[in-house]
Short mmCIF file of C-alpha atoms in Angstrom, two decimals:
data_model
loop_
_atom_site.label_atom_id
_atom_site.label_comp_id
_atom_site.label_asym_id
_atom_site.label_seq_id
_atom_site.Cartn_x
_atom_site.Cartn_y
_atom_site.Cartn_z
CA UNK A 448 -39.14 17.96 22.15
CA UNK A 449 -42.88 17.13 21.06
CA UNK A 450 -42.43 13.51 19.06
CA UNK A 451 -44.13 12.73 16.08
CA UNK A 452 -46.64 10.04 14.82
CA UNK A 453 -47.21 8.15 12.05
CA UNK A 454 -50.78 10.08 12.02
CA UNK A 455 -49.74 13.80 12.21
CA UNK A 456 -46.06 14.01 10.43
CA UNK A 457 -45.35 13.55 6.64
CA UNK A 458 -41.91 13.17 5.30
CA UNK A 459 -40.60 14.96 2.31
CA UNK A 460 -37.25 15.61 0.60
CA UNK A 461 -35.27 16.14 -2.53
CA UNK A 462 -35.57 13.40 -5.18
CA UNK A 463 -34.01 12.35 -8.88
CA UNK A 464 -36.30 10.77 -11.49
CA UNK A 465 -33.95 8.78 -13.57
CA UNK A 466 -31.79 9.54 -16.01
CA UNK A 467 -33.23 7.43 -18.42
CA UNK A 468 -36.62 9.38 -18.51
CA UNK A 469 -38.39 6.40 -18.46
CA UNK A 470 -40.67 5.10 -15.33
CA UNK A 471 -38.39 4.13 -12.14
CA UNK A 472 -37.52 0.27 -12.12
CA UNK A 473 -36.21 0.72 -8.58
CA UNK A 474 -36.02 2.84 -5.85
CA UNK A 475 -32.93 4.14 -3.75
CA UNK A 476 -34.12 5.95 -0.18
CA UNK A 477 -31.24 7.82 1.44
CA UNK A 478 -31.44 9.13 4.74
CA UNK A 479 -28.98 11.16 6.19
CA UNK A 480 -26.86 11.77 9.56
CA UNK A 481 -27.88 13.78 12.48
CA UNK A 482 -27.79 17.65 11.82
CA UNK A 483 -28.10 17.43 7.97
CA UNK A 484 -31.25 16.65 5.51
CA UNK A 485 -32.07 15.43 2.22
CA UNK A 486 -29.66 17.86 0.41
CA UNK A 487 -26.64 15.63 1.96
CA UNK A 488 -27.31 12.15 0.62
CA UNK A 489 -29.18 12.88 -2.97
CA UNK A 490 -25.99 14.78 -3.77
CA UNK A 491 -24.57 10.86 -4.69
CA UNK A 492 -27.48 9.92 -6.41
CA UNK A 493 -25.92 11.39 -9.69
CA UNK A 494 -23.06 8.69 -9.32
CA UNK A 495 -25.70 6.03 -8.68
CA UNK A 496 -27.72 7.31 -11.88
CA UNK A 497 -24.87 6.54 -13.87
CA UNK A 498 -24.83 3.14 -12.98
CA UNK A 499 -28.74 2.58 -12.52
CA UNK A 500 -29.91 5.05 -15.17
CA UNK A 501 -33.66 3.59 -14.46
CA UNK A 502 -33.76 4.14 -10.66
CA UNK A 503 -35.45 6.88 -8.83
CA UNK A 504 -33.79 8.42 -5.44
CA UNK A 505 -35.35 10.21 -2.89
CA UNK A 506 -33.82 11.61 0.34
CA UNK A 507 -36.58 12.38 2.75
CA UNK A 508 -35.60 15.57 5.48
CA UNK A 509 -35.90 13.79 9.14
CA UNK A 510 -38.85 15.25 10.96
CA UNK A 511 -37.58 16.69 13.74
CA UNK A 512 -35.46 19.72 14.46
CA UNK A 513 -31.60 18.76 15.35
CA UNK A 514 -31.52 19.62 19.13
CA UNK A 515 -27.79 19.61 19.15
CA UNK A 516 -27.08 21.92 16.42
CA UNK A 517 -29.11 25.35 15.73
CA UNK A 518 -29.75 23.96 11.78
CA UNK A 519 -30.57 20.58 10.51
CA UNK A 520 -32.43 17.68 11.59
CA UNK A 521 -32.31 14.19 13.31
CA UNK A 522 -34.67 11.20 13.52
CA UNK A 523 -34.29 11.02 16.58
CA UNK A 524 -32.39 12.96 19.64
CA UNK A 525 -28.89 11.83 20.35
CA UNK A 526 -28.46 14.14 23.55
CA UNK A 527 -28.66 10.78 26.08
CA UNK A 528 -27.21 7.51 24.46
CA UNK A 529 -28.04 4.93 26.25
CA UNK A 530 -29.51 2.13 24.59
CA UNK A 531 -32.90 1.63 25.61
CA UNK A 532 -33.34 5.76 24.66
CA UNK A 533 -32.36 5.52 21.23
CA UNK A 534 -34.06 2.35 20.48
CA UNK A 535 -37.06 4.27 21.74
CA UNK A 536 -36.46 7.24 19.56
CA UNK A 537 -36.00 4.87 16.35
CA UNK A 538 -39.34 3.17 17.28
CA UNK A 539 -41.19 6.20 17.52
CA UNK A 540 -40.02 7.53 14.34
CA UNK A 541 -40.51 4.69 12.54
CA UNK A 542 -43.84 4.83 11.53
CA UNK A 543 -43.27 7.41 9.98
CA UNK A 544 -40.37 6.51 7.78
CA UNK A 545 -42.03 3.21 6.95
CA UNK A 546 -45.16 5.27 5.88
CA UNK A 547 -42.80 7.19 3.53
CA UNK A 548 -41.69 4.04 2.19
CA UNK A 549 -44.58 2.66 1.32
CA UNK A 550 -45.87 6.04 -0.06
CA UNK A 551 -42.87 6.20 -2.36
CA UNK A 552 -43.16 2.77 -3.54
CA UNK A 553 -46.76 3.34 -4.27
CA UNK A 554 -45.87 6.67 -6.15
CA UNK A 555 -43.29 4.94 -8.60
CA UNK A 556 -45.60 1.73 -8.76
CA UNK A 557 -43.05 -0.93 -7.51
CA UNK A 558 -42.98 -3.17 -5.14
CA UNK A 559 -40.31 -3.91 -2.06
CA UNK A 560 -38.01 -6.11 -3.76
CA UNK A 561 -36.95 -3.00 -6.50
CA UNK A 562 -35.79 -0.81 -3.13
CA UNK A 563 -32.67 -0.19 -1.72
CA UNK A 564 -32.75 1.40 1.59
CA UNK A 565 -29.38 2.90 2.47
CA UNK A 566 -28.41 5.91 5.20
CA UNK A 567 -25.41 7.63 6.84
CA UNK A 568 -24.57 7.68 10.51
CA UNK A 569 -27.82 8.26 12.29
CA UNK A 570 -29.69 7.32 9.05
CA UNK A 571 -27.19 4.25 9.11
CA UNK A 572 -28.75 3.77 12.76
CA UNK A 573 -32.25 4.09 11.27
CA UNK A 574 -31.81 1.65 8.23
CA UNK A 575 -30.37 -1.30 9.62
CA UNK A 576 -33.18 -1.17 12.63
CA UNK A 577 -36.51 -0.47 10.12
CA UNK A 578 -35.15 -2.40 7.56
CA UNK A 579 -35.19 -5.36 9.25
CA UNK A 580 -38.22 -5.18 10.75
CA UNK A 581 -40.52 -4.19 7.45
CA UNK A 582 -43.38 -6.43 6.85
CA UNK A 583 -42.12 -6.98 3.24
CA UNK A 584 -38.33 -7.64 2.27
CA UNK A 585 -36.28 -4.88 0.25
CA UNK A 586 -33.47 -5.25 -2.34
CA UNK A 587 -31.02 -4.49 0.42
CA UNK A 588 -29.92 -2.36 3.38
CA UNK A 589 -26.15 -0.15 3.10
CA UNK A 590 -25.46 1.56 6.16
CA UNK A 591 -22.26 4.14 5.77
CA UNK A 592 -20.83 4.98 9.44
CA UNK A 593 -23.64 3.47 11.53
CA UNK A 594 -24.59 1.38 14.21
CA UNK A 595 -27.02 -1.57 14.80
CA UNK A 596 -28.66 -0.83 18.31
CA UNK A 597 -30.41 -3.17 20.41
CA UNK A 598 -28.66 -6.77 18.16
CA UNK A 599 -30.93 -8.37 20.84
CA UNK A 600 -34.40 -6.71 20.24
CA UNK A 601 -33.81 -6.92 16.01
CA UNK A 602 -32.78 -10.94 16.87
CA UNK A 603 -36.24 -10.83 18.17
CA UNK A 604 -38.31 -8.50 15.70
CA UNK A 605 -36.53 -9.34 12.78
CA UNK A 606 -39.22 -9.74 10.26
CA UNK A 607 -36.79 -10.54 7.09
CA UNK A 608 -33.06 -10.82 6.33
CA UNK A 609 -32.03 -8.66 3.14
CA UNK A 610 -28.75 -8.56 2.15
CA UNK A 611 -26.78 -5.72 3.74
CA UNK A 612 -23.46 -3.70 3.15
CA UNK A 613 -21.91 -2.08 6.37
CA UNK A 614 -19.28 0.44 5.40
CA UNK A 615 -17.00 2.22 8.06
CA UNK A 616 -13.71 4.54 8.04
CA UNK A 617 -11.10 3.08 10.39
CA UNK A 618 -10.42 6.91 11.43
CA UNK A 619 -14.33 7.70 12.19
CA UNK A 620 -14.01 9.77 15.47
CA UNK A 621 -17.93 10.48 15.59
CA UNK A 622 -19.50 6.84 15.47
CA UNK A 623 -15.99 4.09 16.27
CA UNK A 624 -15.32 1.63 13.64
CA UNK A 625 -15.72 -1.09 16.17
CA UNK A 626 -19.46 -0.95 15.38
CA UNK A 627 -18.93 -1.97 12.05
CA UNK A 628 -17.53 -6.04 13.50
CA UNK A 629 -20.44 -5.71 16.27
CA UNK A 630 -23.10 -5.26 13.15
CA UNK A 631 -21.82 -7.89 11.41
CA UNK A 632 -21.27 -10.52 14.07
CA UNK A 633 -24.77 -9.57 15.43
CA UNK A 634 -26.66 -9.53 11.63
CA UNK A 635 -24.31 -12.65 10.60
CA UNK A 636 -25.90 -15.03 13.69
CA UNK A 637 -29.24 -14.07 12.37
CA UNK A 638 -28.71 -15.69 8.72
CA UNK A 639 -28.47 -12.08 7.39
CA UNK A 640 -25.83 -11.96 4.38
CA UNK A 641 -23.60 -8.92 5.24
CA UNK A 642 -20.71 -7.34 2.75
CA UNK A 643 -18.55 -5.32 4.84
CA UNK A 644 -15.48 -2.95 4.43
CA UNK A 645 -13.39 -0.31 6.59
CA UNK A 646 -11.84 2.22 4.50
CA UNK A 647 -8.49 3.37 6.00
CA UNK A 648 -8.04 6.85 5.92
CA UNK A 649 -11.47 7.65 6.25
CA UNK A 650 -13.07 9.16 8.82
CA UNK A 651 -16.78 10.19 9.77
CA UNK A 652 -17.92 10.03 5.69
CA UNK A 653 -18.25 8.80 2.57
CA UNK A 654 -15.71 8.68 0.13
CA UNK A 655 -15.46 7.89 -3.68
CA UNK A 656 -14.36 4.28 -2.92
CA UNK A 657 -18.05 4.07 -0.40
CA UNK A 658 -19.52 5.54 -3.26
CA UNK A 659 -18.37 2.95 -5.77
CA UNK A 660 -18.90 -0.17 -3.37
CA UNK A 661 -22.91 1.16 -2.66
CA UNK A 662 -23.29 1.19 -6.01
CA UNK A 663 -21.69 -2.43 -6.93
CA UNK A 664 -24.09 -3.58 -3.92
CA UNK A 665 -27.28 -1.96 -5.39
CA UNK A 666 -26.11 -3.53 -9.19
CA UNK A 667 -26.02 -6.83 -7.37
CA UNK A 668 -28.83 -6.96 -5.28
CA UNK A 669 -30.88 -5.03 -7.81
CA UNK A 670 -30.26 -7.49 -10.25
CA UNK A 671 -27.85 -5.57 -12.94
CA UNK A 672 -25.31 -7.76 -12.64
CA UNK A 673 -27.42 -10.53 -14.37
CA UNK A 674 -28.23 -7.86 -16.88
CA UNK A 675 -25.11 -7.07 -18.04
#
């Protein structure tokens, strides 16, 4: 599969302007899992709206075909897992996303601190590795059913340390639930302030009570809470 550059691959998606109809205070980016796109994630953002009425959402499609499924797409391939493969995949792709980012921030004329990066299973994968490593600090990170690869290399290319919500099912049979404790050990050693929960019954997904705890997280770190 022919990878991508920051140079020759733009990143676009389904969005919501926000339900207020006023100009976006903040900024929720969703990326989704492995053999999905945009469509998946900015399905919730009409439960965040409620809730944020003033935020804009945006799910961006990932830029390459899925090359384990004949529909969808991936950030990066998933065919070999081994460690040093995947964290090679996310950096390559990465300039991309982060271009996206700062192209969407630029678009609804905020700055880091109003966005709220969040993403399930691979995009899980891809939040909690960019996220850490952009050159200026978001709202916070939420990563439903993912994984933090390479705690080692982020330890060392950690840039900032936003506050982050991990969020697993205890019956996930695609991505184990024992990566949720690994994440958190891993981000807790590096000062990061993590919010974690395993939701029992739940397998590879995100349920109304994810939902609801995202969108307490994004209040919180968004600054509603002081609001209200």
């Amino acid at each position: 599969m022919s990878e991508a550059t920051s140079s020759d691959t733009t990143l676009s998606g389904p969005r919501q302007e926000p339900k207020s109809g006023a100009p976006a205070k903040e900024l929720v980016i969703m990326l989704h899992g492995l053999g999905a796109d945009g469509q998946d994630l900015i399905s919730l953002a009409p439960l965040f709206a409620n809730a944020m009425p003033d935020a804009a959402f945006v799910a961006p499609d990932a830029p390459f075909p899925c090359d384990m499924a004949p529909y969808g797409r991936q950030w990066f391939s998933l065919q070999e897992r081994e460690k040093d493969l995947m964290l090679e995949g996310m950096r390559t792709v990465s300039p991309v996303l982060e271009q996206f980012i700062a192209d969407e921030l630029k678009r609804y004329n905020l700055s880091a601190d109003r966005l709220v990066l969040m993403g399930f299973s691979q995009g899980g994968m891809m939040t909690l590795h960019l996220g850490t490593r952009l050159k200026d600090r978001v709202a916070g990170l939420i990563s439903y059913s993912g994984m933090l690869i390479g705690p080692g290399e982020m330890a060392r290319e950690k840039v900032n340390t936003p506050p982050v919500l991990v969020i697993h099912g205890a019956e996930d049979n695609v991505v184990p639930v024992q990566a949720l404790p690994a994440a958190v050990e891993a981000l807790e050693s590096e000062g990061f302030t993590v919010y974690q929960q395993v939701i029992d019954g739940l397998g590879h997904g995100i349920d109304e009570n994810g939902a609801s705890m995202g969108i307490g997280f994004c209040m919180e770190v968004l600054g509603y809470a002081e609001k209200a």
